[in-house]
PDB file of C-alpha atoms in Angstrom:
ATOM      1  CA  UNK A   1      53.054  57.977 -67.010  1.00 68.00           C
ATOM      2  CA  UNK A   2      55.855  58.141 -69.567  1.00 66.00           C
ATOM      3  CA  UNK A   3      57.706  61.456 -69.502  1.00 71.00           C
ATOM      4  CA  UNK A   4      56.630  62.310 -65.949  1.00 71.00           C
ATOM      5  CA  UNK A   5      59.574  60.656 -64.164  1.00 74.00           C
ATOM      6  CA  UNK A   6      61.000  64.025 -63.010  1.00 78.00           C
ATOM      7  CA  UNK A   7      57.703  65.663 -62.065  1.00 80.00           C
ATOM      8  CA  UNK A   8      57.945  67.100 -58.527  1.00 83.00           C
ATOM      9  CA  UNK A   9      54.560  65.627 -57.606  1.00 83.00           C
ATOM     10  CA  UNK A  10      55.833  62.123 -58.389  1.00 84.00           C
ATOM     11  CA  UNK A  11      58.861  62.647 -56.146  1.00 85.00           C
ATOM     12  CA  UNK A  12      56.538  62.766 -53.148  1.00 87.00           C
ATOM     13  CA  UNK A  13      55.848  59.045 -53.604  1.00 86.00           C
ATOM     14  CA  UNK A  14      59.416  58.277 -52.527  1.00 88.00           C
ATOM     15  CA  UNK A  15      58.547  59.651 -49.081  1.00 90.00           C
ATOM     16  CA  UNK A  16      54.896  58.678 -48.676  1.00 91.00           C
ATOM     17  CA  UNK A  17      54.587  55.134 -50.056  1.00 90.00           C
ATOM     18  CA  UNK A  18      54.009  52.983 -46.949  1.00 91.00           C
ATOM     19  CA  UNK A  19      55.556  49.974 -48.692  1.00 89.00           C
ATOM     20  CA  UNK A  20      58.638  51.941 -49.844  1.00 90.00           C
ATOM     21  CA  UNK A  21      58.310  50.834 -53.465  1.00 88.00           C
ATOM     22  CA  UNK A  22      59.409  54.066 -55.145  1.00 89.00           C
ATOM     23  CA  UNK A  23      62.972  55.349 -55.304  1.00 90.00           C
ATOM     24  CA  UNK A  24      64.865  58.143 -57.028  1.00 89.00           C
ATOM     25  CA  UNK A  25      67.717  57.169 -59.355  1.00 89.00           C
ATOM     26  CA  UNK A  26      70.956  59.077 -60.010  1.00 90.00           C
ATOM     27  CA  UNK A  27      69.269  61.043 -62.833  1.00 87.00           C
ATOM     28  CA  UNK A  28      66.603  62.402 -60.486  1.00 83.00           C
ATOM     29  CA  UNK A  29      63.899  60.202 -61.981  1.00 85.00           C
ATOM     30  CA  UNK A  30      61.416  58.376 -59.782  1.00 86.00           C
ATOM     31  CA  UNK A  31      61.284  54.665 -60.501  1.00 86.00           C
ATOM     32  CA  UNK A  32      59.022  51.908 -59.245  1.00 82.00           C
ATOM     33  CA  UNK A  33      61.321  49.113 -58.157  1.00 77.00           C
ATOM     34  CA  UNK A  34      58.668  46.409 -58.066  1.00 77.00           C
ATOM     35  CA  UNK A  35      54.957  46.066 -57.521  1.00 78.00           C
ATOM     36  CA  UNK A  36      55.506  43.127 -55.168  1.00 79.00           C
ATOM     37  CA  UNK A  37      54.621  44.332 -51.711  1.00 80.00           C
ATOM     38  CA  UNK A  38      52.183  47.010 -52.863  1.00 83.00           C
ATOM     39  CA  UNK A  39      49.501  47.522 -50.218  1.00 83.00           C
ATOM     40  CA  UNK A  40      47.047  48.900 -52.812  1.00 82.00           C
ATOM     41  CA  UNK A  41      46.216  51.756 -50.476  1.00 85.00           C
ATOM     42  CA  UNK A  42      46.149  54.394 -53.228  1.00 84.00           C
ATOM     43  CA  UNK A  43      48.314  56.875 -51.316  1.00 88.00           C
ATOM     44  CA  UNK A  44      50.538  57.437 -54.353  1.00 87.00           C
ATOM     45  CA  UNK A  45      47.516  58.179 -56.517  1.00 85.00           C
ATOM     46  CA  UNK A  46      46.170  60.722 -54.047  1.00 87.00           C
ATOM     47  CA  UNK A  47      49.532  62.462 -53.645  1.00 86.00           C
ATOM     48  CA  UNK A  48      50.380  62.717 -57.344  1.00 85.00           C
ATOM     49  CA  UNK A  49      47.078  62.929 -59.116  1.00 83.00           C
ATOM     50  CA  UNK A  50      45.971  60.958 -62.140  1.00 82.00           C
ATOM     51  CA  UNK A  51      47.691  63.276 -64.626  1.00 84.00           C
ATOM     52  CA  UNK A  52      51.089  62.154 -63.291  1.00 84.00           C
ATOM     53  CA  UNK A  53      50.556  58.588 -62.128  1.00 82.00           C
ATOM     54  CA  UNK A  54      48.527  55.994 -64.022  1.00 80.00           C
ATOM     55  CA  UNK A  55      47.326  53.667 -61.270  1.00 76.00           C
ATOM     56  CA  UNK A  56      43.999  51.940 -60.742  1.00 72.00           C
ATOM     57  CA  UNK A  57      42.667  49.586 -58.130  1.00 69.00           C
ATOM     58  CA  UNK A  58      42.807  45.960 -59.330  1.00 66.00           C
ATOM     59  CA  UNK A  59      39.727  44.126 -60.552  1.00 69.00           C
ATOM     60  CA  UNK A  60      37.718  42.268 -57.946  1.00 63.00           C
ATOM     61  CA  UNK A  61      39.272  38.979 -56.896  1.00 61.00           C
ATOM     62  CA  UNK A  62      42.817  40.041 -57.706  1.00 64.00           C
ATOM     63  CA  UNK A  63      45.420  41.993 -55.807  1.00 65.00           C
ATOM     64  CA  UNK A  64      46.050  41.818 -52.084  1.00 67.00           C
ATOM     65  CA  UNK A  65      44.102  39.088 -50.356  1.00 66.00           C
ATOM     66  CA  UNK A  66      43.651  39.152 -46.613  1.00 67.00           C
ATOM     67  CA  UNK A  67      42.973  35.764 -45.074  1.00 69.00           C
ATOM     68  CA  UNK A  68      41.756  35.135 -41.570  1.00 72.00           C
ATOM     69  CA  UNK A  69      42.180  32.049 -39.444  1.00 59.00           C
TER      70      UNK A  69
END
């Protein structure tokens, strides 16, 4: 969410995101480099809470698609 870039709860995403999508810039703000590679696991949402991070699961039929065979 705008204005929450320096919130300590958001800084935990730098360590816990399994895809490594979050990083901390030289100003101490957490930035999302890209959404490409997101596993849509929701770990960041659980760690930060919805008051800090605005993230929702994608609509059905979009997002990560696992294909077999």
